[in-house]
Amino acid sequence: LGQSSTELSTALRGSSQSRGKWGELALRNVCEAAGMTEHCDFIEQSGEDSGRRPDLIVNLPGVRQIPVDAKVPYADYERMVAEKDPDLRKALLKKHGEVTRNTMLELAKRKYADQLDGEVDFTVMFIAIESVAAAAFEARPDLQQEAIGRGILIATPVTLIALLRNVGLYWREEKLARNAREISDAARELHSRIQTFQGHLAKAGRGLDSAVREFNAAIGS
């Protein structure tokens, strides 16, 4: 456990690419924890789409979609946690809030709603470490409100799992509604066929009555 923690800490202190890869892995783990199925409920970014498409696209019933990008604004947060001087800690906290805000603004500029085929109401900016997001909100209490105004929802693992669970409920309701429509269509078809069968059966009955009468008349003659 200690070795794994050290490796993770080293990766998070490394290049932005390393942090991005770790964030994408954490995002996938959250989707699996929420019970979502790849290619059905969500689609991951392919290598050729890197930088042009969101890390993950969550499909909603109909043609609606939720793009999700994983972000790990960790460097200033890590220095703040290690800093002993209160004034420097305060300065680093403020810088961390600014970096997180700038990350949100850059994500808003990508305008995924114009790139994707489905309808997009908002884009999720996923921060994989709860304490990193909490520190950003502490530095900038209006950050979430500003982000929502720009079509961005900042989410942590806990809030993203809750969001994805709700998406799963929408899918279950959609499946129930689709099953109900199929049952209704089948019932209408069955009713129509029974009516046709009754018509044929009535004709057969009338034919049998006529045949019996003619037979009795022939025997009587």
PDB file of C-alpha atoms in Angstrom:
ATOM      1  CA  LEU A   1       0.000   0.000   0.000  1.00  0.00           C
ATOM      2  CA  GLY A   2       2.830   2.359   0.851  1.00  0.00           C
ATOM      3  CA  GLN A   3       4.547   1.626  -2.452  1.00  0.00           C
ATOM      4  CA  SER A   4       1.329   2.179  -4.394  1.00  0.00           C
ATOM      5  CA  SER A   5       0.695   5.466  -2.569  1.00  0.00           C
ATOM      6  CA  THR A   6       4.227   6.635  -3.346  1.00  0.00           C
ATOM      7  CA  GLU A   7       3.838   5.741  -7.026  1.00  0.00           C
ATOM      8  CA  LEU A   8       0.503   7.566  -7.198  1.00  0.00           C
ATOM      9  CA  SER A   9       1.921  10.651  -5.497  1.00  0.00           C
ATOM     10  CA  THR A  10       4.879  10.626  -7.897  1.00  0.00           C
ATOM     11  CA  ALA A  11       2.554  10.341 -10.892  1.00  0.00           C
ATOM     12  CA  LEU A  12       0.387  13.220  -9.684  1.00  0.00           C
ATOM     13  CA  ARG A  13       3.460  15.398  -9.182  1.00  0.00           C
ATOM     14  CA  GLY A  14       4.711  14.506 -12.672  1.00  0.00           C
ATOM     15  CA  SER A  15       3.636  15.776 -16.048  1.00  0.00           C
ATOM     16  CA  SER A  16       0.140  16.986 -16.840  1.00  0.00           C
ATOM     17  CA  GLN A  17      -0.153  14.024 -19.231  1.00  0.00           C
ATOM     18  CA  SER A  18       0.445  11.575 -16.365  1.00  0.00           C
ATOM     19  CA  ARG A  19      -2.160  13.340 -14.229  1.00  0.00           C
ATOM     20  CA  GLY A  20      -4.570  13.319 -17.169  1.00  0.00           C
ATOM     21  CA  LYS A  21      -4.163   9.559 -17.685  1.00  0.00           C
ATOM     22  CA  TRP A  22      -4.746   8.941 -13.991  1.00  0.00           C
ATOM     23  CA  GLY A  23      -7.829  11.169 -14.076  1.00  0.00           C
ATOM     24  CA  GLU A  24      -9.237   9.212 -17.045  1.00  0.00           C
ATOM     25  CA  LEU A  25      -8.665   5.940 -15.183  1.00  0.00           C
ATOM     26  CA  ALA A  26     -10.421   7.314 -12.095  1.00  0.00           C
ATOM     27  CA  LEU A  27     -13.303   8.463 -14.309  1.00  0.00           C
ATOM     28  CA  ARG A  28     -13.688   4.981 -15.787  1.00  0.00           C
ATOM     29  CA  ASN A  29     -13.669   3.464 -12.292  1.00  0.00           C
ATOM     30  CA  VAL A  30     -16.457   5.824 -11.233  1.00  0.00           C
ATOM     31  CA  CYS A  31     -18.550   4.794 -14.256  1.00  0.00           C
ATOM     32  CA  GLU A  32     -18.072   1.126 -13.429  1.00  0.00           C
ATOM     33  CA  ALA A  33     -18.930   1.777  -9.771  1.00  0.00           C
ATOM     34  CA  ALA A  34     -22.155   3.438 -10.926  1.00  0.00           C
ATOM     35  CA  GLY A  35     -23.049   0.256 -12.852  1.00  0.00           C
ATOM     36  CA  MET A  36     -22.712   1.737 -16.352  1.00  0.00           C
ATOM     37  CA  THR A  37     -21.796  -0.364 -19.395  1.00  0.00           C
ATOM     38  CA  GLU A  38     -19.251   0.828 -21.963  1.00  0.00           C
ATOM     39  CA  HIS A  39     -20.565   1.499 -25.509  1.00  0.00           C
ATOM     40  CA  CYS A  40     -24.143   1.263 -24.216  1.00  0.00           C
ATOM     41  CA  ASP A  41     -24.385   3.842 -21.430  1.00  0.00           C
ATOM     42  CA  PHE A  42     -21.112   5.674 -22.142  1.00  0.00           C
ATOM     43  CA  ILE A  43     -18.413   5.975 -24.810  1.00  0.00           C
ATOM     44  CA  GLU A  44     -14.756   6.623 -24.022  1.00  0.00           C
ATOM     45  CA  GLN A  45     -12.455   8.865 -26.047  1.00  0.00           C
ATOM     46  CA  SER A  46     -10.324   7.041 -28.600  1.00  0.00           C
ATOM     47  CA  GLY A  47      -6.651   7.815 -29.171  1.00  0.00           C
ATOM     48  CA  GLU A  48      -7.296   9.551 -32.496  1.00  0.00           C
ATOM     49  CA  ASP A  49      -9.842  11.854 -30.839  1.00  0.00           C
ATOM     50  CA  SER A  50      -7.443  12.932 -28.083  1.00  0.00           C
ATOM     51  CA  GLY A  51      -7.712  16.645 -27.385  1.00  0.00           C
ATOM     52  CA  ARG A  52     -10.707  17.121 -29.677  1.00  0.00           C
ATOM     53  CA  ARG A  53     -13.407  15.160 -27.858  1.00  0.00           C
ATOM     54  CA  PRO A  54     -14.307  14.759 -24.177  1.00  0.00           C
ATOM     55  CA  ASP A  55     -12.746  11.916 -22.196  1.00  0.00           C
ATOM     56  CA  LEU A  56     -16.147  10.268 -21.938  1.00  0.00           C
ATOM     57  CA  ILE A  57     -19.656  10.776 -23.342  1.00  0.00           C
ATOM     58  CA  VAL A  58     -22.620   9.617 -21.259  1.00  0.00           C
ATOM     59  CA  ASN A  59     -25.653   8.702 -23.363  1.00  0.00           C
ATOM     60  CA  LEU A  60     -29.132   9.680 -22.193  1.00  0.00           C
ATOM     61  CA  PRO A  61     -32.456   8.371 -23.537  1.00  0.00           C
ATOM     62  CA  GLY A  62     -33.293   9.962 -26.865  1.00  0.00           C
ATOM     63  CA  VAL A  63     -30.467  11.968 -28.424  1.00  0.00           C
ATOM     64  CA  ARG A  64     -29.187  13.729 -25.304  1.00  0.00           C
ATOM     65  CA  GLN A  65     -25.592  13.392 -24.117  1.00  0.00           C
ATOM     66  CA  ILE A  66     -23.385  14.499 -21.209  1.00  0.00           C
ATOM     67  CA  PRO A  67     -19.698  15.065 -22.085  1.00  0.00           C
ATOM     68  CA  VAL A  68     -17.287  14.474 -19.201  1.00  0.00           C
ATOM     69  CA  ASP A  69     -13.652  15.634 -18.980  1.00  0.00           C
ATOM     70  CA  ALA A  70     -11.310  14.536 -16.179  1.00  0.00           C
ATOM     71  CA  LYS A  71      -9.103  17.284 -14.735  1.00  0.00           C
ATOM     72  CA  VAL A  72      -6.454  17.019 -11.998  1.00  0.00           C
ATOM     73  CA  PRO A  73      -5.327  20.525 -10.879  1.00  0.00           C
ATOM     74  CA  TYR A  74      -2.979  19.039  -8.288  1.00  0.00           C
ATOM     75  CA  ALA A  75       0.418  20.790  -8.330  1.00  0.00           C
ATOM     76  CA  ASP A  76      -0.435  23.917  -6.304  1.00  0.00           C
ATOM     77  CA  TYR A  77      -2.695  21.920  -3.994  1.00  0.00           C
ATOM     78  CA  GLU A  78       0.141  19.485  -3.228  1.00  0.00           C
ATOM     79  CA  ARG A  79       2.532  22.346  -2.447  1.00  0.00           C
ATOM     80  CA  MET A  80      -0.110  23.978  -0.245  1.00  0.00           C
ATOM     81  CA  VAL A  81      -0.601  20.799   1.790  1.00  0.00           C
ATOM     82  CA  ALA A  82       3.154  20.468   2.330  1.00  0.00           C
ATOM     83  CA  GLU A  83       3.675  24.154   3.196  1.00  0.00           C
ATOM     84  CA  LYS A  84       4.054  25.073   6.904  1.00  0.00           C
ATOM     85  CA  ASP A  85       3.940  28.849   6.625  1.00  0.00           C
ATOM     86  CA  PRO A  86       0.316  30.079   6.998  1.00  0.00           C
ATOM     87  CA  ASP A  87       0.765  33.019   4.625  1.00  0.00           C
ATOM     88  CA  LEU A  88       2.311  30.865   1.914  1.00  0.00           C
ATOM     89  CA  ARG A  89      -0.421  28.289   2.402  1.00  0.00           C
ATOM     90  CA  LYS A  90      -3.030  30.993   1.907  1.00  0.00           C
ATOM     91  CA  ALA A  91      -1.285  32.218  -1.242  1.00  0.00           C
ATOM     92  CA  LEU A  92      -1.014  28.704  -2.646  1.00  0.00           C
ATOM     93  CA  LEU A  93      -4.681  28.060  -1.849  1.00  0.00           C
ATOM     94  CA  LYS A  94      -5.640  31.188  -3.771  1.00  0.00           C
ATOM     95  CA  LYS A  95      -3.440  30.123  -6.688  1.00  0.00           C
ATOM     96  CA  HIS A  96      -5.019  26.655  -6.647  1.00  0.00           C
ATOM     97  CA  GLY A  97      -8.455  28.254  -6.887  1.00  0.00           C
ATOM     98  CA  GLU A  98      -7.331  30.374  -9.844  1.00  0.00           C
ATOM     99  CA  VAL A  99      -5.801  27.373 -11.639  1.00  0.00           C
ATOM    100  CA  THR A 100      -8.999  25.372 -11.163  1.00  0.00           C
ATOM    101  CA  ARG A 101     -11.076  28.298 -12.446  1.00  0.00           C
ATOM    102  CA  ASN A 102      -8.825  28.708 -15.498  1.00  0.00           C
ATOM    103  CA  THR A 103      -9.134  24.974 -16.169  1.00  0.00           C
ATOM    104  CA  MET A 104     -12.918  25.358 -16.083  1.00  0.00           C
ATOM    105  CA  LEU A 105     -12.778  28.346 -18.451  1.00  0.00           C
ATOM    106  CA  GLU A 106     -10.606  26.435 -20.907  1.00  0.00           C
ATOM    107  CA  LEU A 107     -13.068  23.542 -20.831  1.00  0.00           C
ATOM    108  CA  ALA A 108     -15.973  25.920 -21.486  1.00  0.00           C
ATOM    109  CA  LYS A 109     -14.167  27.268 -24.575  1.00  0.00           C
ATOM    110  CA  ARG A 110     -14.144  23.799 -26.177  1.00  0.00           C
ATOM    111  CA  LYS A 111     -17.910  24.022 -26.778  1.00  0.00           C
ATOM    112  CA  TYR A 112     -18.551  20.291 -26.894  1.00  0.00           C
ATOM    113  CA  ALA A 113     -22.233  21.009 -27.535  1.00  0.00           C
ATOM    114  CA  ASP A 114     -21.282  22.179 -31.041  1.00  0.00           C
ATOM    115  CA  GLN A 115     -19.100  19.124 -31.729  1.00  0.00           C
ATOM    116  CA  LEU A 116     -21.289  16.230 -30.600  1.00  0.00           C
ATOM    117  CA  ASP A 117     -24.216  14.744 -32.498  1.00  0.00           C
ATOM    118  CA  GLY A 118     -26.618  14.709 -29.538  1.00  0.00           C
ATOM    119  CA  GLU A 119     -28.155  17.521 -27.501  1.00  0.00           C
ATOM    120  CA  VAL A 120     -25.920  18.761 -24.655  1.00  0.00           C
ATOM    121  CA  ASP A 121     -27.195  20.779 -21.684  1.00  0.00           C
ATOM    122  CA  PHE A 122     -23.908  20.924 -19.765  1.00  0.00           C
ATOM    123  CA  THR A 123     -20.378  19.480 -19.629  1.00  0.00           C
ATOM    124  CA  VAL A 124     -19.053  17.766 -16.509  1.00  0.00           C
ATOM    125  CA  MET A 125     -15.589  18.740 -15.278  1.00  0.00           C
ATOM    126  CA  PHE A 126     -14.568  15.740 -13.189  1.00  0.00           C
ATOM    127  CA  ILE A 127     -12.016  16.284 -10.389  1.00  0.00           C
ATOM    128  CA  ALA A 128     -10.989  12.844  -9.161  1.00  0.00           C
ATOM    129  CA  ILE A 129      -9.806  13.926  -5.683  1.00  0.00           C
ATOM    130  CA  GLU A 130     -12.467  15.236  -3.310  1.00  0.00           C
ATOM    131  CA  SER A 131     -10.045  17.337  -1.243  1.00  0.00           C
ATOM    132  CA  VAL A 132      -8.644  19.056  -4.355  1.00  0.00           C
ATOM    133  CA  ALA A 133     -12.130  20.164  -5.376  1.00  0.00           C
ATOM    134  CA  ALA A 134     -12.973  21.182  -1.797  1.00  0.00           C
ATOM    135  CA  ALA A 135      -9.862  23.371  -1.632  1.00  0.00           C
ATOM    136  CA  ALA A 136     -10.787  25.045  -4.932  1.00  0.00           C
ATOM    137  CA  PHE A 137     -14.305  25.788  -3.626  1.00  0.00           C
ATOM    138  CA  GLU A 138     -12.766  27.138  -0.416  1.00  0.00           C
ATOM    139  CA  ALA A 139     -10.543  29.486  -2.400  1.00  0.00           C
ATOM    140  CA  ARG A 140     -13.369  30.521  -4.734  1.00  0.00           C
ATOM    141  CA  PRO A 141     -16.802  29.958  -3.128  1.00  0.00           C
ATOM    142  CA  ASP A 142     -18.538  31.183  -6.311  1.00  0.00           C
ATOM    143  CA  LEU A 143     -16.673  28.761  -8.582  1.00  0.00           C
ATOM    144  CA  GLN A 144     -19.499  26.261  -9.034  1.00  0.00           C
ATOM    145  CA  GLN A 145     -22.052  29.002  -9.711  1.00  0.00           C
ATOM    146  CA  GLU A 146     -19.788  30.617 -12.305  1.00  0.00           C
ATOM    147  CA  ALA A 147     -19.120  27.234 -13.906  1.00  0.00           C
ATOM    148  CA  ILE A 148     -22.832  26.431 -14.206  1.00  0.00           C
ATOM    149  CA  GLY A 149     -23.378  29.808 -15.830  1.00  0.00           C
ATOM    150  CA  ARG A 150     -20.872  28.728 -18.491  1.00  0.00           C
ATOM    151  CA  GLY A 151     -22.448  25.297 -18.998  1.00  0.00           C
ATOM    152  CA  ILE A 152     -19.942  23.435 -16.797  1.00  0.00           C
ATOM    153  CA  LEU A 153     -20.755  21.238 -13.788  1.00  0.00           C
ATOM    154  CA  ILE A 154     -17.770  20.571 -11.499  1.00  0.00           C
ATOM    155  CA  ALA A 155     -18.125  17.052 -10.078  1.00  0.00           C
ATOM    156  CA  THR A 156     -16.153  14.860  -7.679  1.00  0.00           C
ATOM    157  CA  PRO A 157     -16.341  11.037  -7.494  1.00  0.00           C
ATOM    158  CA  VAL A 158     -19.258  11.185  -5.024  1.00  0.00           C
ATOM    159  CA  THR A 159     -21.353  13.688  -6.990  1.00  0.00           C
ATOM    160  CA  LEU A 160     -20.539  12.052 -10.338  1.00  0.00           C
ATOM    161  CA  ILE A 161     -21.640   8.633  -9.070  1.00  0.00           C
ATOM    162  CA  ALA A 162     -24.914  10.223  -7.929  1.00  0.00           C
ATOM    163  CA  LEU A 163     -25.349  11.825 -11.370  1.00  0.00           C
ATOM    164  CA  LEU A 164     -24.622   8.565 -13.188  1.00  0.00           C
ATOM    165  CA  ARG A 165     -26.992   6.649 -10.915  1.00  0.00           C
ATOM    166  CA  ASN A 166     -29.739   9.075 -11.940  1.00  0.00           C
ATOM    167  CA  VAL A 167     -28.839   8.492 -15.590  1.00  0.00           C
ATOM    168  CA  GLY A 168     -29.221   4.761 -14.915  1.00  0.00           C
ATOM    169  CA  LEU A 169     -32.700   5.420 -13.500  1.00  0.00           C
ATOM    170  CA  TYR A 170     -33.617   7.346 -16.662  1.00  0.00           C
ATOM    171  CA  TRP A 171     -32.500   4.389 -18.765  1.00  0.00           C
ATOM    172  CA  ARG A 172     -34.537   1.938 -16.676  1.00  0.00           C
ATOM    173  CA  GLU A 173     -37.620   4.154 -16.983  1.00  0.00           C
ATOM    174  CA  GLU A 174     -37.041   4.411 -20.733  1.00  0.00           C
ATOM    175  CA  LYS A 175     -36.805   0.612 -21.004  1.00  0.00           C
ATOM    176  CA  LEU A 176     -40.011   0.195 -18.980  1.00  0.00           C
ATOM    177  CA  ALA A 177     -41.803   2.699 -21.210  1.00  0.00           C
ATOM    178  CA  ARG A 178     -40.500   0.952 -24.339  1.00  0.00           C
ATOM    179  CA  ASN A 179     -41.660  -2.427 -23.000  1.00  0.00           C
ATOM    180  CA  ALA A 180     -45.080  -0.948 -22.215  1.00  0.00           C
ATOM    181  CA  ARG A 181     -45.344   0.392 -25.784  1.00  0.00           C
ATOM    182  CA  GLU A 182     -44.384  -3.016 -27.191  1.00  0.00           C
ATOM    183  CA  ILE A 183     -46.986  -4.741 -24.989  1.00  0.00           C
ATOM    184  CA  SER A 184     -49.633  -2.234 -26.096  1.00  0.00           C
ATOM    185  CA  ASP A 185     -48.756  -2.754 -29.779  1.00  0.00           C
ATOM    186  CA  ALA A 186     -48.857  -6.532 -29.337  1.00  0.00           C
ATOM    187  CA  ALA A 187     -52.238  -6.314 -27.588  1.00  0.00           C
ATOM    188  CA  ARG A 188     -53.694  -4.219 -30.432  1.00  0.00           C
ATOM    189  CA  GLU A 189     -52.361  -6.691 -32.994  1.00  0.00           C
ATOM    190  CA  LEU A 190     -53.796  -9.623 -31.027  1.00  0.00           C
ATOM    191  CA  HIS A 191     -57.198  -7.909 -30.775  1.00  0.00           C
ATOM    192  CA  SER A 192     -57.216  -7.241 -34.525  1.00  0.00           C
ATOM    193  CA  ARG A 193     -56.321 -10.841 -35.331  1.00  0.00           C
ATOM    194  CA  ILE A 194     -58.974 -12.226 -32.963  1.00  0.00           C
ATOM    195  CA  GLN A 195     -61.587 -10.069 -34.706  1.00  0.00           C
ATOM    196  CA  THR A 196     -60.476 -11.434 -38.090  1.00  0.00           C
ATOM    197  CA  PHE A 197     -60.551 -14.991 -36.729  1.00  0.00           C
ATOM    198  CA  GLN A 198     -64.066 -14.466 -35.343  1.00  0.00           C
ATOM    199  CA  GLY A 199     -65.234 -13.251 -38.767  1.00  0.00           C
ATOM    200  CA  HIS A 200     -63.843 -16.335 -40.486  1.00  0.00           C
ATOM    201  CA  LEU A 201     -65.300 -18.614 -37.789  1.00  0.00           C
ATOM    202  CA  ALA A 202     -68.749 -17.014 -38.162  1.00  0.00           C
ATOM    203  CA  LYS A 203     -68.625 -17.564 -41.932  1.00  0.00           C
ATOM    204  CA  ALA A 204     -67.653 -21.191 -41.364  1.00  0.00           C
ATOM    205  CA  GLY A 205     -70.590 -21.598 -38.943  1.00  0.00           C
ATOM    206  CA  ARG A 206     -73.053 -20.161 -41.433  1.00  0.00           C
ATOM    207  CA  GLY A 207     -71.656 -22.434 -44.128  1.00  0.00           C
ATOM    208  CA  LEU A 208     -72.068 -25.479 -41.895  1.00  0.00           C
ATOM    209  CA  ASP A 209     -75.696 -24.529 -41.101  1.00  0.00           C
ATOM    210  CA  SER A 210     -76.462 -24.184 -44.810  1.00  0.00           C
ATOM    211  CA  ALA A 211     -74.772 -27.495 -45.590  1.00  0.00           C
ATOM    212  CA  VAL A 212     -76.779 -29.309 -42.876  1.00  0.00           C
ATOM    213  CA  ARG A 213     -80.052 -27.861 -44.159  1.00  0.00           C
ATOM    214  CA  GLU A 214     -79.291 -28.884 -47.738  1.00  0.00           C
ATOM    215  CA  PHE A 215     -78.233 -32.339 -46.595  1.00  0.00           C
ATOM    216  CA  ASN A 216     -81.453 -32.842 -44.595  1.00  0.00           C
ATOM    217  CA  ALA A 217     -83.490 -31.592 -47.558  1.00  0.00           C
ATOM    218  CA  ALA A 218     -81.723 -34.036 -49.848  1.00  0.00           C
ATOM    219  CA  ILE A 219     -82.323 -36.940 -47.457  1.00  0.00           C
ATOM    220  CA  GLY A 220     -85.975 -35.911 -46.977  1.00  0.00           C
ATOM    221  CA  SER A 221     -86.577 -35.866 -50.727  1.00  0.00           C
TER     222      SER A 221
END
